[in-house]
Tab-separated table of C-alpha atoms in Angstrom:
chain	number	residue	atom	x	y	z
P	349	UNK	CA	25.030	10.265	8.514
P	350	UNK	CA	22.552	8.196	10.240
P	351	UNK	CA	19.381	10.368	10.032
P	352	UNK	CA	16.650	9.208	7.635
P	353	UNK	CA	13.730	11.719	6.701
P	354	UNK	CA	10.878	9.874	5.069
P	355	UNK	CA	7.841	11.567	3.361
P	356	UNK	CA	4.300	9.779	3.095
P	357	UNK	CA	1.024	11.094	2.030
P	358	UNK	CA	-2.229	9.618	2.658
P	359	UNK	CA	-5.949	9.949	2.718
P	360	UNK	CA	-8.194	8.092	5.024
P	361	UNK	CA	-8.498	5.365	2.895
P	362	UNK	CA	-5.015	4.571	2.678
P	363	UNK	CA	-4.314	5.390	6.217
P	364	UNK	CA	-4.050	1.502	7.217
P	365	UNK	CA	-1.803	0.970	4.288
P	366	UNK	CA	0.501	3.422	4.915
P	367	UNK	CA	0.782	2.573	8.591
P	368	UNK	CA	1.737	-0.852	7.702
P	369	UNK	CA	4.589	0.626	5.451
P	370	UNK	CA	5.866	2.704	8.355
P	371	UNK	CA	6.136	-0.365	10.595
P	372	UNK	CA	7.956	-2.038	8.219
P	373	UNK	CA	10.216	0.983	7.721
P	374	UNK	CA	10.779	1.006	11.775
P	375	UNK	CA	11.113	-2.368	12.185
P	376	UNK	CA	13.885	-2.928	9.624
P	377	UNK	CA	15.812	0.383	10.254
P	378	UNK	CA	16.113	0.246	14.080
P	379	UNK	CA	19.758	0.544	13.900
P	380	UNK	CA	19.522	4.317	12.527
P	381	UNK	CA	19.848	6.790	15.026
P	382	UNK	CA	17.006	8.968	13.737
P	383	UNK	CA	14.138	8.667	11.660
P	384	UNK	CA	11.860	11.577	11.022
P	385	UNK	CA	8.609	10.717	9.308
P	386	UNK	CA	6.551	13.564	7.533
P	387	UNK	CA	3.034	12.713	6.879
P	388	UNK	CA	0.764	14.864	4.535
P	389	UNK	CA	-2.646	14.413	5.945
P	390	UNK	CA	-5.233	14.608	3.322
P	391	UNK	CA	-8.151	14.025	5.453
P	392	UNK	CA	-7.189	11.177	7.835
P	393	UNK	CA	-9.390	10.406	10.703
P	394	UNK	CA	-8.481	11.364	14.176
P	395	UNK	CA	-8.694	7.793	14.885
P	396	UNK	CA	-6.320	6.727	12.410
P	397	UNK	CA	-4.139	9.415	12.809
P	398	UNK	CA	-3.928	8.018	16.550
P	399	UNK	CA	-3.013	4.880	15.521
P	400	UNK	CA	-0.431	6.237	13.248
P	401	UNK	CA	1.187	8.158	16.237
P	402	UNK	CA	1.165	5.220	18.451
P	403	UNK	CA	2.997	2.941	16.265
P	404	UNK	CA	5.678	5.784	15.280
P	405	UNK	CA	6.038	6.193	19.337
P	406	UNK	CA	6.248	2.827	19.876
P	407	UNK	CA	9.533	2.600	17.531
P	408	UNK	CA	10.552	5.839	19.454
P	409	UNK	CA	10.543	7.821	16.060
P	410	UNK	CA	9.555	11.274	15.106
P	411	UNK	CA	6.089	12.115	13.473
P	412	UNK	CA	5.842	15.242	11.527
P	413	UNK	CA	2.049	15.931	10.409
P	414	UNK	CA	1.776	18.252	7.332
P	415	UNK	CA	-1.393	19.793	6.298
P	416	UNK	CA	-2.162	19.420	2.819
P	417	UNK	CA	-4.830	22.500	2.864
P	418	UNK	CA	-2.641	25.050	1.199
P	419	UNK	CA	-1.261	22.460	-1.380
P	420	UNK	CA	-4.574	21.682	-2.226
P	421	UNK	CA	-5.639	25.099	-2.678
P	422	UNK	CA	-2.664	25.790	-4.962
P	423	UNK	CA	-3.870	22.910	-7.186
P	424	UNK	CA	-7.437	24.233	-7.137
P	425	UNK	CA	-5.929	27.684	-8.337
P	426	UNK	CA	-3.966	26.138	-11.119
P	427	UNK	CA	-7.132	24.369	-12.239
P	428	UNK	CA	-5.474	21.008	-11.903
P	429	UNK	CA	-8.222	17.976	-12.023
P	430	UNK	CA	-7.908	15.900	-9.161
P	431	UNK	CA	-6.891	12.151	-9.865
P	432	UNK	CA	-9.576	9.538	-8.853
P	433	UNK	CA	-11.480	12.195	-6.509
P	434	UNK	CA	-8.277	13.407	-4.828
P	435	UNK	CA	-5.290	15.455	-5.211
P	436	UNK	CA	-3.397	13.414	-2.756
P	437	UNK	CA	-0.933	11.775	-5.199
P	438	UNK	CA	0.219	15.532	-6.075
P	439	UNK	CA	1.107	16.438	-2.667
P	440	UNK	CA	4.745	15.217	-2.409
P	441	UNK	CA	5.602	17.628	-5.517
P	442	UNK	CA	4.796	20.719	-3.555
P	443	UNK	CA	5.731	19.599	-0.036
P	444	UNK	CA	9.387	18.753	-0.891
P	445	UNK	CA	10.772	22.355	-0.672
P	446	UNK	CA	8.540	23.433	2.205
P	447	UNK	CA	9.741	20.774	4.369
P	448	UNK	CA	12.166	21.679	7.336
P	449	UNK	CA	14.958	19.209	7.229
P	450	UNK	CA	18.021	18.296	9.412
P	451	UNK	CA	19.793	17.133	6.207
P	452	UNK	CA	19.851	17.565	2.597
P	453	UNK	CA	17.490	14.857	1.503
P	454	UNK	CA	13.986	13.138	2.032
P	455	UNK	CA	12.983	9.633	0.840
P	456	UNK	CA	9.338	9.835	-0.413
P	457	UNK	CA	7.678	6.381	-0.288
P	458	UNK	CA	4.221	5.702	-1.699
P	459	UNK	CA	1.890	3.795	1.045
P	460	UNK	CA	1.789	0.807	-1.162
P	461	UNK	CA	5.564	-0.091	-0.011
P	462	UNK	CA	6.875	-2.434	2.067
P	463	UNK	CA	10.310	-1.786	3.435
P	464	UNK	CA	12.035	-5.264	3.883
P	465	UNK	CA	15.715	-4.052	4.788
P	466	UNK	CA	18.087	-1.565	5.329
P	467	UNK	CA	18.060	1.788	3.767
P	468	UNK	CA	21.599	2.933	4.920
P	469	UNK	CA	22.976	2.955	1.302
P	470	UNK	CA	20.309	6.123	0.382
P	471	UNK	CA	21.919	7.934	3.183
P	472	UNK	CA	24.945	8.552	1.580
P	473	UNK	CA	24.266	8.123	-2.073
P	474	UNK	CA	25.750	10.920	-4.181
P	475	UNK	CA	22.976	13.070	-5.309
P	476	UNK	CA	25.365	15.803	-6.876
P	477	UNK	CA	23.102	17.554	-9.880
P	478	UNK	CA	20.294	15.481	-9.360
P	479	UNK	CA	16.953	16.237	-8.485
P	480	UNK	CA	16.108	12.893	-7.167
P	481	UNK	CA	17.360	9.390	-7.345
P	482	UNK	CA	14.586	6.800	-8.568
P	483	UNK	CA	14.405	3.480	-10.339
P	484	UNK	CA	13.087	2.915	-13.819
P	485	UNK	CA	9.408	2.018	-14.325
P	486	UNK	CA	8.489	-0.929	-16.615
P	487	UNK	CA	5.644	1.231	-18.293
P	488	UNK	CA	4.643	0.386	-21.750
P	489	UNK	CA	7.262	1.557	-23.987
P	490	UNK	CA	4.676	3.094	-26.410
P	491	UNK	CA	3.236	5.258	-23.759
P	492	UNK	CA	6.282	7.399	-23.470
P	493	UNK	CA	5.338	8.880	-26.847
P	494	UNK	CA	2.442	9.901	-25.218
P	495	UNK	CA	3.890	12.257	-22.908
P	496	UNK	CA	6.445	13.566	-25.200
P	497	UNK	CA	9.361	10.912	-24.173
P	498	UNK	CA	11.554	9.390	-26.848
P	499	UNK	CA	11.643	5.575	-27.226
P	500	UNK	CA	15.233	5.320	-25.800
P	501	UNK	CA	14.673	7.770	-22.933
P	502	UNK	CA	14.451	6.348	-19.341
P	503	UNK	CA	11.005	6.428	-17.495
P	504	UNK	CA	11.161	6.304	-13.829
P	505	UNK	CA	8.830	5.319	-11.026
P	506	UNK	CA	7.819	7.917	-8.328
P	507	UNK	CA	6.645	5.779	-5.938
P	508	UNK	CA	9.985	5.550	-4.013
P	509	UNK	CA	12.291	9.259	-4.788
P	510	UNK	CA	15.118	10.077	-2.721
P	511	UNK	CA	14.690	13.817	-3.162
P	512	UNK	CA	17.670	16.301	-3.041
P	513	UNK	CA	15.830	18.922	-1.283
P	514	UNK	CA	18.685	21.369	-1.656
P	515	UNK	CA	18.993	21.066	-5.407
P	516	UNK	CA	15.128	21.198	-5.693
P	517	UNK	CA	14.995	24.554	-3.707
P	518	UNK	CA	18.010	26.029	-5.881
P	519	UNK	CA	16.760	24.814	-9.143
P	520	UNK	CA	13.250	26.187	-8.511
P	521	UNK	CA	11.829	22.589	-9.280
P	522	UNK	CA	8.214	23.665	-7.582
P	523	UNK	CA	7.990	26.980	-9.696
P	524	UNK	CA	8.732	24.525	-12.822
P	525	UNK	CA	6.090	22.368	-12.018
P	526	UNK	CA	3.553	25.175	-11.722
P	527	UNK	CA	4.669	26.847	-15.042
P	528	UNK	CA	4.325	23.255	-16.787
P	529	UNK	CA	1.005	22.995	-14.992
P	530	UNK	CA	-0.264	26.235	-16.182
P	531	UNK	CA	1.224	26.707	-19.594
P	532	UNK	CA	1.964	23.197	-21.020
P	533	UNK	CA	-0.469	20.635	-19.558
P	534	UNK	CA	-2.048	19.880	-16.046
P	535	UNK	CA	-3.443	16.532	-16.471
P	536	UNK	CA	-1.762	13.109	-17.193
P	537	UNK	CA	-2.788	9.718	-16.723
P	538	UNK	CA	0.305	8.745	-14.343
P	539	UNK	CA	-0.255	12.225	-12.731
P	540	UNK	CA	2.700	13.279	-10.511
P	541	UNK	CA	5.025	10.619	-12.076
P	542	UNK	CA	4.479	11.590	-15.494
P	543	UNK	CA	5.152	15.406	-14.569
P	544	UNK	CA	8.664	14.293	-13.109
P	545	UNK	CA	9.421	12.459	-15.881
P	546	UNK	CA	8.651	15.139	-18.386
P	547	UNK	CA	10.407	18.129	-16.385
P	548	UNK	CA	13.243	16.273	-14.779
P	549	UNK	CA	14.051	13.078	-16.842
P	550	UNK	CA	17.871	14.350	-17.522
P	551	UNK	CA	18.386	15.321	-13.747
P	552	UNK	CA	17.490	11.618	-12.049
P	553	UNK	CA	20.132	9.437	-10.570
P	554	UNK	CA	19.175	5.723	-11.156
P	555	UNK	CA	19.236	3.593	-8.005
P	556	UNK	CA	18.782	-0.117	-7.789
P	557	UNK	CA	15.336	-1.812	-8.822
P	558	UNK	CA	15.889	-3.525	-5.054
P	559	UNK	CA	14.643	-0.210	-3.709
P	560	UNK	CA	11.301	-0.098	-5.600
P	561	UNK	CA	10.698	-3.762	-7.006
P	562	UNK	CA	7.525	-4.013	-9.008
P	563	UNK	CA	5.221	-6.934	-8.447
P	564	UNK	CA	4.757	-7.703	-11.952
P	565	UNK	CA	7.936	-9.556	-11.617
P	566	UNK	CA	6.431	-12.134	-9.362
P	567	UNK	CA	3.196	-12.257	-11.364
P	568	UNK	CA	4.670	-12.814	-14.610
P	569	UNK	CA	8.445	-13.449	-14.257
P	570	UNK	CA	11.087	-10.942	-15.828
P	571	UNK	CA	11.038	-12.406	-19.560
P	572	UNK	CA	7.263	-12.189	-19.820
P	573	UNK	CA	6.949	-8.577	-18.168
P	574	UNK	CA	9.722	-7.564	-20.577
P	575	UNK	CA	7.215	-9.154	-23.311
P	576	UNK	CA	4.231	-7.222	-21.881
P	577	UNK	CA	5.554	-4.007	-21.550
P	578	UNK	CA	8.218	-4.085	-25.022
P	579	UNK	CA	11.134	-3.414	-23.067
P	580	UNK	CA	14.809	-3.906	-23.645
P	581	UNK	CA	17.935	-4.284	-21.348
P	582	UNK	CA	18.937	-0.908	-22.959
P	583	UNK	CA	15.808	1.187	-22.432
P	584	UNK	CA	15.156	-0.418	-18.964
P	585	UNK	CA	16.691	-2.480	-16.347
P	586	UNK	CA	18.943	-5.286	-17.673
P	587	UNK	CA	17.252	-8.797	-17.135
P	588	UNK	CA	20.200	-10.076	-15.200
P	589	UNK	CA	19.967	-7.501	-12.550
P	590	UNK	CA	16.248	-7.922	-12.247
P	591	UNK	CA	16.655	-11.469	-11.799
P	592	UNK	CA	19.145	-11.337	-9.182
P	593	UNK	CA	16.826	-9.052	-7.291
P	594	UNK	CA	14.195	-11.707	-7.444
P	595	UNK	CA	16.323	-14.109	-6.230
P	596	UNK	CA	17.801	-12.703	-3.224
P	597	UNK	CA	14.687	-10.523	-2.084
P	598	UNK	CA	14.279	-6.931	-2.841
P	599	UNK	CA	14.682	-4.053	-0.253
P	600	UNK	CA	11.585	-2.332	-1.033
P	601	UNK	CA	8.395	-4.298	-2.512
P	602	UNK	CA	6.177	-1.798	-4.453
P	603	UNK	CA	2.758	-3.625	-4.287
P	604	UNK	CA	1.790	-2.361	-7.638
P	605	UNK	CA	-1.791	-3.009	-8.764
P	606	UNK	CA	-3.004	-5.629	-11.327
P	607	UNK	CA	-5.819	-8.182	-11.700
P	608	UNK	CA	-4.457	-9.699	-8.512
P	609	UNK	CA	-5.751	-6.794	-6.321
P	610	UNK	CA	-3.955	-5.317	-3.584
P	611	UNK	CA	-2.694	-7.203	-0.147
P	612	UNK	CA	-4.839	-4.741	1.969
P	613	UNK	CA	-8.174	-5.943	0.042
P	614	UNK	CA	-9.941	-8.978	1.062
P	615	UNK	CA	-10.175	-10.814	-2.269
P	616	UNK	CA	-6.664	-10.311	-2.966
P	617	UNK	CA	-4.295	-12.900	-4.643
P	618	UNK	CA	-1.504	-10.458	-4.444
P	619	UNK	CA	2.370	-12.060	-4.277
P	620	UNK	CA	3.010	-9.593	-1.457
P	621	UNK	CA	-0.231	-10.968	0.712
P	622	UNK	CA	1.836	-12.860	3.360
P	623	UNK	CA	4.417	-10.051	3.506
P	624	UNK	CA	1.916	-7.385	4.189
P	625	UNK	CA	-0.170	-9.314	6.605
P	626	UNK	CA	3.124	-10.059	8.710
P	627	UNK	CA	3.616	-6.335	9.352
P	628	UNK	CA	-0.102	-5.695	9.722
P	629	UNK	CA	-0.184	-7.667	12.862
P	630	UNK	CA	2.480	-5.159	14.185
P	631	UNK	CA	0.135	-2.328	13.752
P	632	UNK	CA	-2.937	-0.902	15.638
P	633	UNK	CA	-5.061	-2.124	12.893
P	634	UNK	CA	-6.283	-5.960	12.007
P	635	UNK	CA	-7.271	-8.039	9.366
P	636	UNK	CA	-10.872	-6.713	9.882
P	637	UNK	CA	-9.924	-3.255	8.527
P	638	UNK	CA	-8.985	-4.533	5.067
P	639	UNK	CA	-10.892	-3.016	2.346
P	640	UNK	CA	-13.958	-4.520	0.425
P	641	UNK	CA	-13.375	-3.513	-3.294
P	642	UNK	CA	-16.192	-3.639	-6.041
P	643	UNK	CA	-14.577	-5.029	-9.233
P	644	UNK	CA	-15.205	-4.228	-12.784
P	645	UNK	CA	-16.350	-6.893	-15.241
P	646	UNK	CA	-13.113	-6.298	-16.841
P	647	UNK	CA	-11.038	-6.973	-13.792
P	648	UNK	CA	-12.931	-10.071	-13.025
P	649	UNK	CA	-12.515	-11.574	-16.425
P	650	UNK	CA	-8.825	-10.713	-16.386
P	651	UNK	CA	-8.425	-12.529	-12.979
P	652	UNK	CA	-10.325	-15.353	-14.186
P	653	UNK	CA	-7.917	-16.020	-17.425
P	654	UNK	CA	-4.653	-15.116	-15.382
P	655	UNK	CA	-5.801	-17.828	-12.780
P	656	UNK	CA	-6.767	-20.419	-15.599
P	657	UNK	CA	-4.659	-19.934	-18.437
P	658	UNK	CA	-0.957	-20.652	-18.837
P	659	UNK	CA	1.159	-17.688	-18.617
P	660	UNK	CA	2.328	-18.093	-22.195
P	661	UNK	CA	-1.347	-17.632	-23.338
P	662	UNK	CA	-2.506	-15.103	-20.629
P	663	UNK	CA	0.328	-12.251	-21.204
P	664	UNK	CA	-0.611	-11.346	-24.973
P	665	UNK	CA	-4.140	-10.830	-23.789
P	666	UNK	CA	-2.772	-8.658	-20.722
P	667	UNK	CA	-0.563	-6.607	-22.954
P	668	UNK	CA	-3.571	-5.772	-25.420
P	669	UNK	CA	-6.004	-4.718	-22.463
P	670	UNK	CA	-3.162	-2.424	-20.868
P	671	UNK	CA	-2.067	-1.021	-24.176
P	672	UNK	CA	-5.860	-0.170	-25.138
P	673	UNK	CA	-6.476	1.077	-21.505
P	674	UNK	CA	-3.526	3.373	-21.054
P	675	UNK	CA	-4.012	4.954	-24.670
P	676	UNK	CA	-7.630	5.498	-23.776
P	677	UNK	CA	-6.771	7.108	-20.384
P	678	UNK	CA	-4.217	9.602	-21.814
P	679	UNK	CA	-6.783	10.545	-24.638
P	680	UNK	CA	-9.484	11.382	-21.805
P	681	UNK	CA	-6.919	13.426	-20.167
P	682	UNK	CA	-5.961	15.303	-23.109
P	683	UNK	CA	-9.632	15.678	-23.999
P	684	UNK	CA	-10.866	16.972	-20.619
P	685	UNK	CA	-7.837	19.772	-20.743
P	686	UNK	CA	-9.225	20.996	-24.057
P	687	UNK	CA	-12.999	21.202	-22.630
């Protein structure tokens, strides 16, 4: 098999970010015969859409624009609340069963990913009896309880998901999601990711973290990341595996947020800044298109502490702030549902 189907979703604010991810995908997988890129359009401007069309055409790949309006209408009917003012993050859960694909799988990628290697292994990965393949996320272990998971159950990151579309359709996964949103809970802090973990946690195949490598390992190192999130080898990914990926370099970098900002923001100190800028130069955008973001006091205070304190002193502070913040967000989600 040499056909790769990829699903992105983006609003206009993340069009440039998604464009960088698409370019990195095309550059590092030029050997594949076919790459079909499905882009769920949540209000991308015509100017930005044209930039994406041009860069996909430059690499001789196929682009399919997917209308988000029917999915948005369905979410509104289900009384699902937007996340940070948008429904974009939900769209992949509803689009998976609607795409006309030439193969049985589609690789869903968040726009904040940078592909820095070949994805051949994912084309032949065995997805038998699995809704998708994904890697485990370094979420706070205590957070699992908030969404009904046990401490020793794995929690997966949905920024990179290899979706088994045949399984998804045969097992009515979209219907299961709708039923859950209707009758159980329709607002989660980590939104689509929480839903996938709650509903499909026993139907997910593990893939190496090299295909979805969290930026926190660059920021804090593997050992301190384990301390921050209260992780152990038996409920997450073995430290040895993560340290080896850190040494050799991952195939997909996931530019997760922290007090460092993001690579597409002007004041970023993110560890993937240089990598992002490398691929940005290959797009129709330039450095002037980077975002200017207003920072909260808590963000600015954390950044100052991260920059000026030894990591041995900083990480307990970060853990305390993160724990309070995630539990508060979850309580707010539950409270808004009961209103």
